[in-house]
Amino acid sequence: MEDSRLGIPVAFPDLIATILQLPDRVVLVVSVYVEGNSEEALTSTIRLLRSLVADIQGRGGTQTDMLIIGDFNKHDQLWGGDKISSARQGEADNLIDYMSENSLHSLLPRGTKTCTSINRASRRDDHSAIETEFDISVPDRPVNERLLLKNAPWVEIRSRVASNLQVVPLGGSVQEQMDRLITVITKAVLELTLKAKPSLYVKRWWTTDLI
């Protein structure tokens, strides 16, 4: 599978962004650092993320996925677990609103420690190395041939069916005779009817589960 990576210029020293261009979608990968004890820093970062995503999606026609990796210096029980003090609740509301707005969720299990010291442990900071693997391959789906029934040569089909029925054995139950008739008709239709060319707009990732 061919892909290309393109860095995005961002006028912000604590944010790095790149695009992973895949055949059927774009993955926006962003690395973020937010200064601790600064509500304005978090607000500015989220504002910049919104602008960045809007710009990528505004290029049109391609599904955009988003992966944000960062140290936001904010605690919340949503990712930190029950050991986060109630006094810290609320400091990450802007970040949680942004996650909800974009249907984002943490890839780490709730309560995972990423920074440990003798006196304290943080569950949000990315001080410890975290290795994440993504399977971005799209399984190939067989293209089902579609018959051009509106252009089917019905005269030839009827003639072929009548000819083939001459050699079909008689007798048996009504169901057996019906099965033989359906087999003859189906065979004639498949052999004499042209097939439509696969559409260029068919999405190989589409399944009925997405309806």
mmCIF file of C-alpha atoms in Angstrom, residues 30-194:
data_model
loop_
_atom_site.group_PDB
_atom_site.id
_atom_site.type_symbol
_atom_site.label_atom_id
_atom_site.label_comp_id
_atom_site.label_asym_id
_atom_site.label_seq_id
_atom_site.Cartn_x
_atom_site.Cartn_y
_atom_site.Cartn_z
ATOM 1 C CA VAL A 30 -0.499 15.847 16.111
ATOM 2 C CA SER A 31 2.021 16.038 18.951
ATOM 3 C CA VAL A 32 1.049 18.579 21.616
ATOM 4 C CA TYR A 33 2.571 20.048 24.750
ATOM 5 C CA VAL A 34 0.551 22.370 26.990
ATOM 6 C CA GLU A 35 2.250 24.432 29.675
ATOM 7 C CA GLY A 36 1.149 23.448 33.164
ATOM 8 C CA ASN A 37 -1.000 25.738 35.335
ATOM 9 C CA SER A 38 -2.039 27.768 32.308
ATOM 10 C CA GLU A 39 -5.671 27.797 31.297
ATOM 11 C CA GLU A 40 -4.897 30.160 28.449
ATOM 12 C CA ALA A 41 -2.300 27.737 27.047
ATOM 13 C CA LEU A 42 -4.890 24.942 26.907
ATOM 14 C CA THR A 43 -7.514 27.231 25.366
ATOM 15 C CA SER A 44 -5.069 28.445 22.713
ATOM 16 C CA THR A 45 -3.980 24.888 21.899
ATOM 17 C CA ILE A 46 -7.557 23.682 21.437
ATOM 18 C CA ARG A 47 -8.344 26.719 19.296
ATOM 19 C CA LEU A 48 -5.342 25.898 17.110
ATOM 20 C CA LEU A 49 -6.360 22.222 16.867
ATOM 21 C CA ARG A 50 -9.847 23.222 15.705
ATOM 22 C CA SER A 51 -8.368 25.488 13.028
ATOM 23 C CA LEU A 52 -5.921 22.805 11.909
ATOM 24 C CA VAL A 53 -8.572 20.088 11.606
ATOM 25 C CA ALA A 54 -10.963 22.438 9.796
ATOM 26 C CA ASP A 55 -8.239 23.247 7.282
ATOM 27 C CA ILE A 56 -7.478 19.570 6.601
ATOM 28 C CA GLN A 57 -11.147 18.610 6.303
ATOM 29 C CA GLY A 58 -11.754 21.647 4.119
ATOM 30 C CA ARG A 59 -9.555 20.180 1.422
ATOM 31 C CA GLY A 60 -12.528 17.976 0.655
ATOM 32 C CA GLY A 61 -13.456 14.543 -0.535
ATOM 33 C CA THR A 62 -11.414 12.455 1.887
ATOM 34 C CA GLN A 63 -12.206 10.867 5.208
ATOM 35 C CA THR A 64 -10.038 12.392 7.950
ATOM 36 C CA ASP A 65 -8.982 10.457 11.044
ATOM 37 C CA MET A 66 -7.187 12.161 13.905
ATOM 38 C CA LEU A 67 -4.509 11.013 16.356
ATOM 39 C CA ILE A 68 -3.423 13.458 19.069
ATOM 40 C CA ILE A 69 -0.419 12.567 21.225
ATOM 41 C CA GLY A 70 0.438 15.003 23.929
ATOM 42 C CA ASP A 71 1.132 16.207 27.419
ATOM 43 C CA PHE A 72 -1.756 18.489 28.338
ATOM 44 C CA ASN A 73 -0.736 18.829 31.995
ATOM 45 C CA LYS A 74 -4.336 18.367 33.099
ATOM 46 C CA HIS A 75 -5.757 15.746 35.434
ATOM 47 C CA ASP A 76 -9.180 14.163 35.264
ATOM 48 C CA GLN A 77 -10.715 10.904 36.441
ATOM 49 C CA LEU A 78 -11.782 10.202 32.839
ATOM 50 C CA TRP A 79 -8.236 9.052 32.079
ATOM 51 C CA GLY A 80 -6.506 9.236 35.465
ATOM 52 C CA GLY A 81 -8.830 6.890 37.301
ATOM 53 C CA ASP A 82 -10.373 7.091 40.746
ATOM 54 C CA LYS A 83 -7.131 8.140 42.453
ATOM 55 C CA ILE A 84 -7.334 11.615 40.914
ATOM 56 C CA SER A 85 -8.480 13.991 43.650
ATOM 57 C CA SER A 86 -11.849 15.686 43.318
ATOM 58 C CA ALA A 87 -10.028 19.010 43.704
ATOM 59 C CA ARG A 88 -8.468 18.499 40.258
ATOM 60 C CA GLN A 89 -11.809 17.783 38.578
ATOM 61 C CA GLY A 90 -12.867 20.498 36.152
ATOM 62 C CA GLU A 91 -9.394 21.681 35.131
ATOM 63 C CA ALA A 92 -9.602 19.651 31.907
ATOM 64 C CA ASP A 93 -13.181 20.518 30.945
ATOM 65 C CA ASN A 94 -12.104 22.305 27.759
ATOM 66 C CA LEU A 95 -10.095 19.274 26.706
ATOM 67 C CA ILE A 96 -12.950 16.876 27.469
ATOM 68 C CA ASP A 97 -15.356 19.055 25.496
ATOM 69 C CA TYR A 98 -12.960 18.937 22.543
ATOM 70 C CA MET A 99 -12.715 15.139 22.797
ATOM 71 C CA SER A 100 -16.498 14.860 22.822
ATOM 72 C CA GLU A 101 -16.821 17.293 19.936
ATOM 73 C CA ASN A 102 -14.565 15.140 17.737
ATOM 74 C CA SER A 103 -15.557 11.693 19.077
ATOM 75 C CA LEU A 104 -12.051 11.167 20.495
ATOM 76 C CA HIS A 105 -11.137 8.732 23.243
ATOM 77 C CA SER A 106 -8.009 7.822 25.151
ATOM 78 C CA LEU A 107 -6.014 4.926 23.740
ATOM 79 C CA LEU A 108 -4.636 4.134 27.192
ATOM 80 C CA PRO A 109 -6.806 2.206 29.640
ATOM 81 C CA ARG A 110 -8.241 4.408 32.380
ATOM 82 C CA GLY A 111 -5.779 4.759 35.243
ATOM 83 C CA THR A 112 -2.643 3.836 33.266
ATOM 84 C CA LYS A 113 0.448 5.367 34.898
ATOM 85 C CA THR A 114 2.784 7.113 32.482
ATOM 86 C CA CYS A 115 5.013 8.871 35.018
ATOM 87 C CA THR A 116 6.077 7.431 38.360
ATOM 88 C CA SER A 117 8.222 8.942 41.085
ATOM 89 C CA ILE A 118 8.856 8.231 44.743
ATOM 90 C CA ASN A 119 6.299 10.721 45.981
ATOM 91 C CA ARG A 120 3.721 10.945 43.248
ATOM 92 C CA ALA A 121 2.423 9.330 40.061
ATOM 93 C CA SER A 122 0.896 10.981 37.040
ATOM 94 C CA ARG A 123 -1.399 9.152 34.654
ATOM 95 C CA ARG A 124 -1.581 11.714 31.861
ATOM 96 C CA ASP A 125 1.947 12.979 31.239
ATOM 97 C CA ASP A 126 3.849 11.129 28.538
ATOM 98 C CA HIS A 127 7.124 10.904 30.489
ATOM 99 C CA SER A 128 7.276 7.146 30.043
ATOM 100 C CA ALA A 129 7.672 5.686 26.578
ATOM 101 C CA ILE A 130 4.408 4.384 25.139
ATOM 102 C CA GLU A 131 4.453 2.181 22.077
ATOM 103 C CA THR A 132 1.287 2.069 19.983
ATOM 104 C CA GLU A 133 0.660 0.046 16.850
ATOM 105 C CA PHE A 134 -2.140 0.676 14.357
ATOM 106 C CA ASP A 135 -3.383 -1.705 11.729
ATOM 107 C CA ILE A 136 -4.254 0.637 8.860
ATOM 108 C CA SER A 137 -4.529 -2.045 6.221
ATOM 109 C CA VAL A 138 -7.860 -2.315 4.424
ATOM 110 C CA PRO A 139 -8.829 -5.893 3.575
ATOM 111 C CA ASP A 140 -9.557 -6.511 -0.064
ATOM 112 C CA ARG A 141 -13.165 -7.300 -0.759
ATOM 113 C CA PRO A 142 -14.170 -9.242 -3.854
ATOM 114 C CA VAL A 143 -16.096 -7.195 -6.385
ATOM 115 C CA ASN A 144 -19.392 -8.863 -7.152
ATOM 116 C CA GLU A 145 -20.225 -8.736 -10.834
ATOM 117 C CA ARG A 146 -23.478 -6.971 -11.652
ATOM 118 C CA LEU A 147 -25.554 -8.122 -14.595
ATOM 119 C CA LEU A 148 -26.857 -5.562 -17.082
ATOM 120 C CA LEU A 149 -30.337 -7.039 -17.001
ATOM 121 C CA LYS A 150 -31.886 -4.005 -18.707
ATOM 122 C CA ASN A 151 -29.816 -4.897 -21.784
ATOM 123 C CA ALA A 152 -30.221 -8.660 -21.489
ATOM 124 C CA PRO A 153 -30.907 -10.502 -24.811
ATOM 125 C CA TRP A 154 -34.191 -12.017 -23.688
ATOM 126 C CA VAL A 155 -34.968 -13.582 -27.075
ATOM 127 C CA GLU A 156 -31.683 -15.488 -27.042
ATOM 128 C CA ILE A 157 -32.171 -16.393 -23.382
ATOM 129 C CA ARG A 158 -35.614 -17.865 -24.056
ATOM 130 C CA SER A 159 -34.220 -19.825 -26.999
ATOM 131 C CA ARG A 160 -31.304 -21.122 -24.887
ATOM 132 C CA VAL A 161 -33.673 -22.137 -22.065
ATOM 133 C CA ALA A 162 -36.005 -23.980 -24.455
ATOM 134 C CA SER A 163 -33.057 -25.806 -26.032
ATOM 135 C CA ASN A 164 -31.529 -26.821 -22.716
ATOM 136 C CA LEU A 165 -34.854 -28.035 -21.341
ATOM 137 C CA GLN A 166 -34.947 -30.635 -24.094
ATOM 138 C CA VAL A 167 -32.155 -32.570 -22.402
ATOM 139 C CA VAL A 168 -33.300 -32.063 -18.812
ATOM 140 C CA PRO A 169 -34.660 -35.313 -17.324
ATOM 141 C CA LEU A 170 -38.344 -35.364 -16.452
ATOM 142 C CA GLY A 171 -39.960 -36.839 -13.403
ATOM 143 C CA GLY A 172 -39.443 -36.378 -9.722
ATOM 144 C CA SER A 173 -41.284 -34.136 -7.299
ATOM 145 C CA VAL A 174 -42.596 -30.678 -8.110
ATOM 146 C CA GLN A 175 -39.706 -29.157 -6.120
ATOM 147 C CA GLU A 176 -37.114 -31.180 -8.080
ATOM 148 C CA GLN A 177 -38.630 -30.103 -11.400
ATOM 149 C CA MET A 178 -38.693 -26.481 -10.234
ATOM 150 C CA ASP A 179 -35.028 -26.660 -9.153
ATOM 151 C CA ARG A 180 -34.007 -27.995 -12.579
ATOM 152 C CA LEU A 181 -35.960 -25.238 -14.348
ATOM 153 C CA ILE A 182 -34.363 -22.510 -12.191
ATOM 154 C CA THR A 183 -30.912 -23.968 -12.864
ATOM 155 C CA VAL A 184 -31.474 -23.879 -16.638
ATOM 156 C CA ILE A 185 -32.806 -20.304 -16.578
ATOM 157 C CA THR A 186 -30.011 -19.030 -14.313
ATOM 158 C CA LYS A 187 -27.336 -20.651 -16.471
ATOM 159 C CA ALA A 188 -28.728 -19.063 -19.638
ATOM 160 C CA VAL A 189 -28.996 -15.599 -18.059
ATOM 161 C CA LEU A 190 -25.425 -15.718 -16.698
ATOM 162 C CA GLU A 191 -23.957 -16.922 -19.982
ATOM 163 C CA LEU A 192 -25.729 -14.462 -22.286
ATOM 164 C CA THR A 193 -26.026 -11.273 -20.200
ATOM 165 C CA LEU A 194 -23.205 -8.734 -20.190
#
